[in-house]
CSV table of C-alpha atoms in Angstrom, one decimal:
chain,number,residue,atom,x,y,z
K,271,MET,CA,3.5,25.7,10.7
K,272,SER,CA,5.3,29.2,10.2
K,273,SER,CA,8.9,27.5,10.1
K,274,SER,CA,8.0,24.7,7.8
K,275,ASP,CA,6.5,27.3,5.2
K,276,LYS,CA,9.8,29.1,5.3
K,277,ILE,CA,12.7,28.5,2.5
K,278,SER,CA,16.0,28.4,4.2
K,279,ARG,CA,18.6,30.9,3.3
K,280,ARG,CA,20.9,28.3,1.6
K,281,ALA,CA,18.7,27.7,-1.1
K,282,PHE,CA,17.3,31.3,-1.5
K,283,ALA,CA,19.7,31.7,-4.4
K,284,THR,CA,19.2,28.7,-6.2
K,285,LEU,CA,15.3,28.8,-5.7
K,286,ALA,CA,15.1,32.8,-7.0
K,287,ALA,CA,16.8,31.7,-10.2
K,288,ALA,CA,15.0,28.6,-10.5
K,289,VAL,CA,11.6,30.4,-10.3
K,290,MET,CA,12.1,34.0,-11.5
K,291,LEU,CA,11.0,33.4,-15.2
K,292,PRO,CA,9.7,35.7,-17.5
K,293,ALA,CA,6.0,35.5,-17.9
K,294,GLY,CA,5.4,33.3,-20.9
K,295,ALA,CA,8.9,31.6,-20.7
K,296,HIS,CA,9.3,28.5,-22.3
K,297,HIS,CA,11.4,25.8,-22.1
K,298,ALA,CA,12.0,24.1,-25.1
K,299,PRO,CA,11.9,20.1,-25.0
K,300,ARG,CA,15.3,18.6,-25.3
K,301,PRO,CA,16.1,14.8,-26.7
K,302,MET,CA,15.1,12.7,-24.0
K,303,PRO,CA,17.9,11.5,-21.6
K,304,ARG,CA,18.2,7.9,-21.8
K,305,SER,CA,19.0,7.0,-18.1
K,306,LEU,CA,16.2,6.7,-15.8
K,307,ILE,CA,16.4,8.7,-12.5
K,308,LYS,CA,15.1,7.5,-9.1
K,309,PRO,CA,14.6,10.0,-6.1
K,310,PRO,CA,15.8,9.3,-3.0
K,311,ARG,CA,13.7,7.4,-0.3
K,312,LEU,CA,11.6,9.2,1.9
K,313,ARG,CA,12.4,8.8,5.5
K,314,ALA,CA,10.4,9.7,8.7
K,315,GLY,CA,10.8,13.1,9.4
K,316,ASP,CA,11.5,14.7,6.2
K,317,VAL,CA,9.9,17.7,4.9
K,318,VAL,CA,6.9,17.2,2.1
K,319,GLY,CA,6.1,20.0,0.0
K,320,LEU,CA,2.4,20.7,-0.5
K,321,ILE,CA,1.3,22.4,-3.8
K,322,ALA,CA,-1.9,22.5,-6.1
K,323,PRO,CA,-0.6,22.3,-9.7
K,324,GLY,CA,-3.8,22.2,-11.3
K,325,GLY,CA,-7.2,23.1,-9.7
K,326,ARG,CA,-7.8,25.6,-7.0
K,327,THR,CA,-8.0,24.5,-3.4
K,328,ASN,CA,-9.4,25.9,-0.1
K,329,ASP,CA,-8.2,26.5,3.7
K,330,GLU,CA,-10.2,23.1,4.6
K,331,SER,CA,-8.7,20.9,2.2
K,332,ILE,CA,-5.2,22.6,3.4
K,333,ALA,CA,-5.7,21.6,6.8
K,334,TYR,CA,-6.8,18.2,6.2
K,335,ALA,CA,-3.6,18.0,4.2
K,336,VAL,CA,-1.5,19.2,6.5
K,337,ALA,CA,-2.7,17.0,9.2
K,338,ARG,CA,-2.4,13.8,7.2
K,339,ILE,CA,1.2,14.7,6.3
K,340,GLU,CA,2.2,15.2,9.8
K,341,ALA,CA,0.0,12.3,11.0
K,342,LEU,CA,2.3,10.0,8.5
K,343,GLY,CA,5.5,11.4,10.4
K,344,PHE,CA,6.6,14.1,8.0
K,345,ARG,CA,7.2,17.8,8.1
K,346,VAL,CA,5.1,20.3,5.7
K,347,ARG,CA,6.0,23.1,3.5
K,348,LEU,CA,3.5,25.0,2.0
K,349,GLY,CA,3.8,26.2,-1.9
K,350,PRO,CA,4.0,30.2,-2.0
K,351,ASN,CA,0.9,30.2,-4.2
K,352,LEU,CA,-0.9,27.4,-2.8
K,353,ARG,CA,-4.1,29.5,-1.8
K,354,ALA,CA,-3.9,31.6,-5.2
K,355,VAL,CA,-7.0,31.4,-7.7
K,356,HIS,CA,-7.4,32.0,-11.0
K,357,GLY,CA,-10.8,31.1,-12.2
K,358,GLY,CA,-10.8,27.3,-11.3
K,359,TYR,CA,-7.1,27.2,-11.4
K,360,ALA,CA,-4.5,27.3,-8.2
K,361,GLY,CA,-3.3,30.6,-9.5
K,362,ALA,CA,-2.1,31.5,-12.9
K,363,VAL,CA,0.2,29.1,-15.1
K,364,GLN,CA,3.6,31.0,-14.0
K,365,GLN,CA,2.4,30.9,-10.0
K,366,ARG,CA,1.8,27.0,-10.5
K,367,VAL,CA,5.0,26.8,-12.4
K,368,ASN,CA,6.8,28.8,-9.8
K,369,ASP,CA,5.7,26.6,-7.0
K,370,LEU,CA,6.7,23.3,-8.7
K,371,HIS,CA,10.1,24.9,-9.5
K,372,SER,CA,10.6,26.0,-5.8
K,373,MET,CA,9.7,22.6,-4.2
K,374,PHE,CA,12.5,21.1,-6.6
K,375,ALA,CA,15.0,23.6,-5.8
K,376,ASP,CA,14.4,23.6,-2.2
K,377,ARG,CA,17.4,21.5,-1.0
K,378,GLU,CA,15.3,20.9,2.6
K,379,VAL,CA,12.3,19.4,0.6
K,380,ARG,CA,12.2,15.5,0.0
K,381,ALA,CA,9.1,14.9,-1.8
K,382,ILE,CA,6.2,17.0,-3.3
K,383,TRP,CA,2.7,16.0,-2.8
K,384,CYS,CA,-0.2,17.3,-4.9
K,385,ILE,CA,-3.2,18.6,-3.1
K,386,ARG,CA,-5.4,17.7,-5.6
K,387,GLY,CA,-5.8,17.3,-9.7
K,388,GLY,CA,-8.3,19.1,-11.0
K,389,SER,CA,-7.3,20.8,-14.6
K,390,GLY,CA,-4.8,22.8,-15.7
K,391,CYS,CA,-1.5,20.9,-15.3
K,392,ILE,CA,-1.2,20.4,-19.1
K,393,SER,CA,-1.0,24.2,-19.6
K,394,LEU,CA,2.4,24.2,-17.4
K,395,LEU,CA,4.4,21.9,-19.5
K,396,ALA,CA,5.9,24.1,-21.8
K,397,HIS,CA,7.1,26.5,-18.8
K,398,ILE,CA,9.0,23.7,-16.8
K,399,ASP,CA,12.5,23.7,-16.3
K,400,TYR,CA,13.4,19.8,-16.9
K,401,THR,CA,16.8,20.4,-16.0
K,402,LEU,CA,16.2,21.8,-12.9
K,403,ILE,CA,14.2,18.8,-12.2
K,404,ARG,CA,16.7,16.4,-13.4
K,405,ALA,CA,19.4,17.8,-11.4
K,406,ASN,CA,17.3,18.1,-8.2
K,407,PRO,CA,15.3,14.5,-8.1
K,408,LYS,CA,12.9,14.1,-5.7
K,409,ILE,CA,9.3,12.5,-5.1
K,410,LEU,CA,6.5,13.8,-7.0
K,411,LEU,CA,3.2,12.0,-5.7
K,412,GLY,CA,-0.6,12.5,-6.9
K,413,TYR,CA,-2.9,11.0,-9.9
K,414,SER,CA,-5.8,12.3,-12.0
K,415,ASP,CA,-4.7,15.9,-13.6
K,416,ILE,CA,-1.2,15.1,-12.1
K,417,SER,CA,-0.7,12.5,-15.0
K,418,ALA,CA,0.1,15.6,-17.3
K,419,LEU,CA,3.3,16.4,-15.0
K,420,GLN,CA,4.3,12.7,-14.5
K,421,LEU,CA,4.4,11.8,-18.2
K,422,ALA,CA,6.3,15.0,-19.0
K,423,ILE,CA,8.9,14.7,-16.5
K,424,LEU,CA,9.4,11.1,-17.4
K,425,LYS,CA,9.5,12.0,-21.0
K,426,GLN,CA,11.9,15.3,-20.7
K,427,ALA,CA,13.9,14.7,-17.6
K,428,ARG,CA,13.7,10.6,-17.2
K,429,LEU,CA,12.6,11.0,-13.5
K,430,VAL,CA,10.3,8.4,-11.6
K,431,THR,CA,7.3,9.9,-10.5
K,432,PHE,CA,4.1,8.2,-8.5
K,433,HIS,CA,0.5,7.8,-9.5
K,434,GLY,CA,-0.9,7.6,-6.2
K,435,PRO,CA,-3.0,9.7,-3.8
K,436,VAL,CA,-3.4,13.1,-3.6
K,437,ALA,CA,-2.8,14.9,0.0
K,438,SER,CA,-6.8,15.6,0.3
K,439,SER,CA,-7.5,11.8,-0.7
K,440,GLY,CA,-9.7,9.9,2.2
K,441,VAL,CA,-7.4,8.0,4.1
K,442,SER,CA,-7.3,4.4,3.5
K,443,GLU,CA,-4.9,1.7,5.3
K,444,TYR,CA,-4.4,-0.3,2.1
K,445,SER,CA,-3.4,3.1,-0.1
K,446,THR,CA,-1.2,3.9,3.2
K,447,GLU,CA,0.7,0.7,3.1
K,448,HIS,CA,1.3,0.5,-0.4
K,449,MET,CA,2.3,4.3,-1.0
K,450,LEU,CA,4.9,4.3,2.3
K,451,ALA,CA,6.3,0.8,1.0
K,452,VAL,CA,7.0,2.2,-2.5
K,453,LEU,CA,8.2,5.4,-1.2
K,454,MET,CA,10.2,4.5,2.1
K,455,HIS,CA,11.6,1.0,1.5
K,456,PRO,CA,13.5,0.4,-1.5
K,457,GLN,CA,13.0,-3.3,-2.8
K,458,GLU,CA,14.2,-5.4,-5.5
K,459,SER,CA,10.9,-6.9,-6.0
K,460,TYR,CA,7.5,-5.8,-4.4
K,461,THR,CA,4.2,-7.5,-5.2
K,462,ILE,CA,0.8,-5.4,-5.0
K,463,PRO,CA,-2.5,-7.3,-4.3
K,464,MET,CA,-5.6,-5.7,-5.2
K,465,ALA,CA,-7.7,-4.3,-2.5
K,466,LEU,CA,-10.3,-6.6,-0.6
K,467,GLU,CA,-12.4,-3.5,-0.1
K,468,ASN,CA,-13.0,-2.7,-3.7
K,469,SER,CA,-14.0,-6.6,-4.2
K,470,ARG,CA,-16.4,-6.1,-1.4
K,471,ARG,CA,-17.6,-3.1,-3.1
K,472,ALA,CA,-18.0,-4.8,-6.6
K,473,LEU,CA,-20.9,-7.0,-5.0
K,474,LEU,CA,-23.3,-3.4,-5.3
K,475,GLU,CA,-21.2,-2.0,-7.9
K,476,PRO,CA,-19.7,-4.0,-10.8
K,477,HIS,CA,-17.5,-1.5,-12.1
K,478,PHE,CA,-15.5,-2.3,-8.8
K,479,ALA,CA,-15.0,-5.7,-10.1
K,480,LEU,CA,-11.7,-7.4,-11.2
K,481,ARG,CA,-12.0,-8.6,-14.6
K,482,THR,CA,-9.4,-10.6,-17.1
K,483,VAL,CA,-10.2,-9.7,-20.6
K,484,THR,CA,-6.9,-11.5,-22.1
K,485,SER,CA,-5.0,-13.7,-19.4
K,486,GLY,CA,-1.2,-14.0,-19.4
K,487,GLN,CA,1.7,-12.6,-17.6
K,488,ALA,CA,3.5,-9.4,-19.2
K,489,THR,CA,6.7,-7.5,-17.9
K,490,GLY,CA,7.5,-3.6,-18.9
K,491,PRO,CA,7.9,-0.4,-17.6
K,492,LEU,CA,4.6,1.1,-16.2
K,493,ILE,CA,3.5,4.0,-18.5
K,494,GLY,CA,0.2,5.7,-18.2
K,495,GLY,CA,-2.3,7.5,-16.0
K,496,ASN,CA,-5.3,9.5,-16.4
K,497,LEU,CA,-6.8,8.2,-19.8
K,498,SER,CA,-8.0,11.7,-21.0
K,499,LEU,CA,-4.7,13.2,-20.2
K,500,VAL,CA,-2.8,10.4,-21.8
K,501,SER,CA,-4.7,11.0,-25.1
K,502,ALA,CA,-4.7,14.9,-24.6
K,503,LEU,CA,-0.5,14.4,-24.8
K,504,VAL,CA,-0.7,12.5,-28.2
K,505,GLY,CA,1.1,14.4,-30.7
K,506,THR,CA,3.2,16.6,-28.4
K,507,PRO,CA,6.9,16.6,-27.0
K,508,TYR,CA,5.2,15.1,-23.7
K,509,ALA,CA,3.4,12.2,-25.1
K,510,ALA,CA,3.3,8.7,-23.3
K,511,ASP,CA,5.5,6.1,-25.6
K,512,PHE,CA,3.7,2.6,-24.3
K,513,ARG,CA,5.2,0.4,-26.4
K,514,LYS,CA,6.3,-2.6,-24.9
K,515,ALA,CA,5.2,-0.8,-21.5
K,516,ILE,CA,2.5,-1.9,-19.2
K,517,LEU,CA,0.0,0.4,-19.9
K,518,PHE,CA,-2.0,1.6,-17.0
K,519,LEU,CA,-5.0,4.0,-17.4
K,520,GLU,CA,-7.8,5.1,-15.5
K,521,GLU,CA,-10.8,7.7,-15.7
K,522,VAL,CA,-14.0,9.1,-13.7
K,523,ASN,CA,-17.0,11.2,-14.6
K,524,GLU,CA,-16.9,10.5,-18.1
K,525,ALA,CA,-19.7,8.6,-20.5
K,526,PRO,CA,-18.3,5.7,-22.3
K,527,TYR,CA,-18.5,7.2,-25.8
K,528,ARG,CA,-15.6,9.5,-24.6
K,529,ILE,CA,-13.8,6.8,-23.4
K,530,ASP,CA,-14.1,5.0,-26.5
K,531,ARG,CA,-12.9,7.9,-28.2
K,532,TRP,CA,-9.9,8.4,-26.2
K,533,LEU,CA,-8.8,4.7,-26.6
K,534,THR,CA,-9.3,5.1,-30.3
K,535,GLN,CA,-7.0,8.0,-30.3
K,536,LEU,CA,-4.3,5.8,-28.3
K,537,ASP,CA,-5.0,3.0,-30.6
K,538,LEU,CA,-4.6,5.1,-33.6
K,539,ALA,CA,-1.5,6.9,-32.4
K,540,VAL,CA,0.6,4.2,-31.0
K,541,GLY,CA,-1.4,1.1,-31.2
K,542,LEU,CA,-2.7,-0.6,-28.1
K,543,GLY,CA,-1.7,-3.7,-29.3
K,544,ASN,CA,2.0,-2.5,-29.1
K,545,ALA,CA,2.0,-2.2,-25.4
K,546,ALA,CA,3.1,-5.3,-23.1
K,547,ALA,CA,-0.4,-5.2,-21.4
K,548,VAL,CA,-3.2,-3.0,-20.7
K,549,MET,CA,-4.3,-2.5,-17.2
K,550,ILE,CA,-7.6,-0.3,-16.7
K,551,GLY,CA,-8.3,0.9,-13.2
K,552,ILE,CA,-11.6,1.2,-11.5
K,553,CYS,CA,-13.3,3.8,-13.4
K,554,ASP,CA,-16.0,5.4,-11.1
K,555,HIS,CA,-19.1,7.0,-12.2
K,556,CYS,CA,-18.5,6.5,-15.9
K,557,VAL,CA,-22.1,5.9,-17.0
K,558,PRO,CA,-24.4,7.0,-20.1
K,559,GLU,CA,-25.5,10.3,-19.8
K,560,ASP,CA,-29.1,11.7,-19.8
K,561,GLU,CA,-30.4,8.0,-20.6
K,562,GLU,CA,-29.1,8.4,-24.2
K,563,PRO,CA,-28.7,4.8,-26.1
K,564,SER,CA,-25.1,3.6,-25.3
K,565,LEU,CA,-22.8,1.0,-24.6
K,566,THR,CA,-22.1,0.3,-20.9
K,567,LEU,CA,-18.2,0.6,-19.8
K,568,ASP,CA,-17.4,-2.8,-19.7
K,569,GLU,CA,-18.8,-3.3,-23.4
K,570,THR,CA,-16.8,-0.1,-24.4
K,571,LEU,CA,-13.6,-1.5,-22.9
K,572,ASP,CA,-13.8,-4.8,-24.3
K,573,GLN,CA,-14.3,-3.2,-27.9
K,574,HIS,CA,-10.5,-2.2,-27.4
K,575,LEU,CA,-9.2,-4.9,-25.1
K,576,LYS,CA,-10.8,-8.1,-26.4
K,577,PRO,CA,-9.0,-8.1,-30.1
K,578,LEU,CA,-5.6,-7.8,-28.3
K,579,VAL,CA,-3.3,-10.6,-27.8
K,580,VAL,CA,-1.3,-9.1,-24.9
K,581,PRO,CA,-2.7,-9.4,-21.3
K,582,ALA,CA,-5.7,-6.8,-20.6
K,583,VAL,CA,-7.6,-6.6,-17.4
K,584,SER,CA,-9.9,-4.0,-16.1
K,585,GLY,CA,-11.3,-2.9,-12.1
K,586,TYR,CA,-7.6,-3.0,-10.7
K,587,SER,CA,-7.3,-1.0,-7.5
K,588,PHE,CA,-6.2,2.4,-8.9
K,589,GLY,CA,-8.1,5.9,-10.0
K,590,HIS,CA,-10.4,8.1,-8.3
K,591,ILE,CA,-11.3,5.6,-5.6
K,592,ARG,CA,-10.1,5.6,-1.8
K,593,HIS,CA,-8.2,2.2,-1.9
K,594,GLN,CA,-5.5,2.7,-4.6
K,595,PHE,CA,-2.0,1.6,-4.8
K,596,THR,CA,1.0,3.4,-5.9
K,597,LEU,CA,2.0,3.2,-9.1
K,598,PRO,CA,6.0,4.4,-10.0
K,599,VAL,CA,5.9,5.8,-13.3
K,600,GLY,CA,8.8,4.3,-15.3
K,601,VAL,CA,9.5,1.5,-13.3
K,602,MET,CA,9.8,-1.9,-14.4
K,603,ALA,CA,6.9,-4.3,-13.4
K,604,ARG,CA,5.2,-7.7,-13.9
K,605,LEU,CA,1.4,-8.1,-14.4
K,606,ASP,CA,0.0,-11.5,-13.5
K,607,THR,CA,-3.7,-11.9,-14.6
K,608,ALA,CA,-4.0,-15.1,-13.1
K,609,ARG,CA,-2.6,-13.9,-9.3
K,610,GLN,CA,-4.3,-10.6,-10.2
K,611,THR,CA,-1.1,-8.8,-8.8
K,612,VAL,CA,0.9,-6.2,-9.9
K,613,THR,CA,4.9,-6.7,-9.2
K,614,LEU,CA,7.6,-4.1,-9.2
K,615,LEU,CA,10.6,-5.6,-10.3
K,616,GLU,CA,13.0,-2.9,-9.1
K,617,SER,CA,13.2,-0.3,-6.5
K,618,ALA,CA,11.3,2.9,-7.0
K,619,VAL,CA,13.4,5.2,-4.9
K,620,SER,CA,17.2,5.2,-4.2
C-alpha cells in the first residue's frame, strides 16, 4: 500500500497550492455556474482516494475499506489525514479540507470515496475551493453526512456527485451492481428496481415496505440526501433548490417529531409541493423515544406527503441500509410509482 499512498511528483506543485490554505480561510460562494459537469467514468485499475471528511475512523475500518476497494479492481490512495482525530471528527476542519482538496488536485485519483459519514462535513463548506473542484471533476461517493458536501458541490461547482454506499458499508450484490453501473458504464437510460432483500425484510419490519402515498410519474433532476443535512442548509449559499426536482430524503436514528420538524422547515422554506416528486428512502430506527406519546414514522410522513399533488413515495432502496442504490445528484431521472422504479434519463459520468 505504500506506493498507493504517495502523491505523484507531477501533481505535487498543484497539490501544494491547492491545500496549503491559511487556517480559517474561507472561499466566498460565487454565482452558481449554469452547466452541469459530469466526472469521467471510473475504469478498472483506477486509483480511488479514501477520505474521512466527517466522523473519525479507525484502523479496522480503513483496512476493511481498502480491501473492499481492491476487491472491486481498483487501487487505493489514502488521504494524508485519514487517521487524524479531533474529538469525534476525523481531524480539524482544515485537515479534512486539505484531504478533500488533495484528492481533487491529484491527477492520478479518479474517484473519491468517503469512508463514512458521521458529522462535521457542514463545517467544511465555507473553506472548500469550488473552483479547484470544477477544474478537476471526479467522482465523489458517499451518503449520510456526505450530503452536505454533495449539495454544496452541486450548488457551487455544478459537479454531479453520487449518493451511495460509503467505503465502510457492508457488501451487497445489489448495491455493488447499481453503484458500478452508474459509475463505470455511461448509459442514456438506466432503470433501477428496488431491492428484493428490502421487500423481504419488510415482512418483519414494516418501515422497509414500499409505499405509494400519491401515485404517478415525475421527471426532474435528483436533488436531496440526508434529511437533517438538507434541512440544516436552508438559508445558506449551499441550500438545495429542489423546485421541479425529484426530492429524495433519508434519515436514521431520529424520532418522528424531528423528522416532522425538518420536513416542515423544507416546506416553509421551499415548499414540498414545488418539487416534481418526493421520494423517501428507508428511514431505519426512526421510532418514538422513551415511550413518549408520538405519531409513527408513516403517520409523520403522511402528514407532509398526503396533501401533495405530486408523486410521493416512501421505503425506496436508499438510506442507512445495506441494500441501497446509488443516486447521481443533479442528474435527470424519472420516478414511476406504478413500476416502483427510478430511471436515470442521462449518463451520470462522461
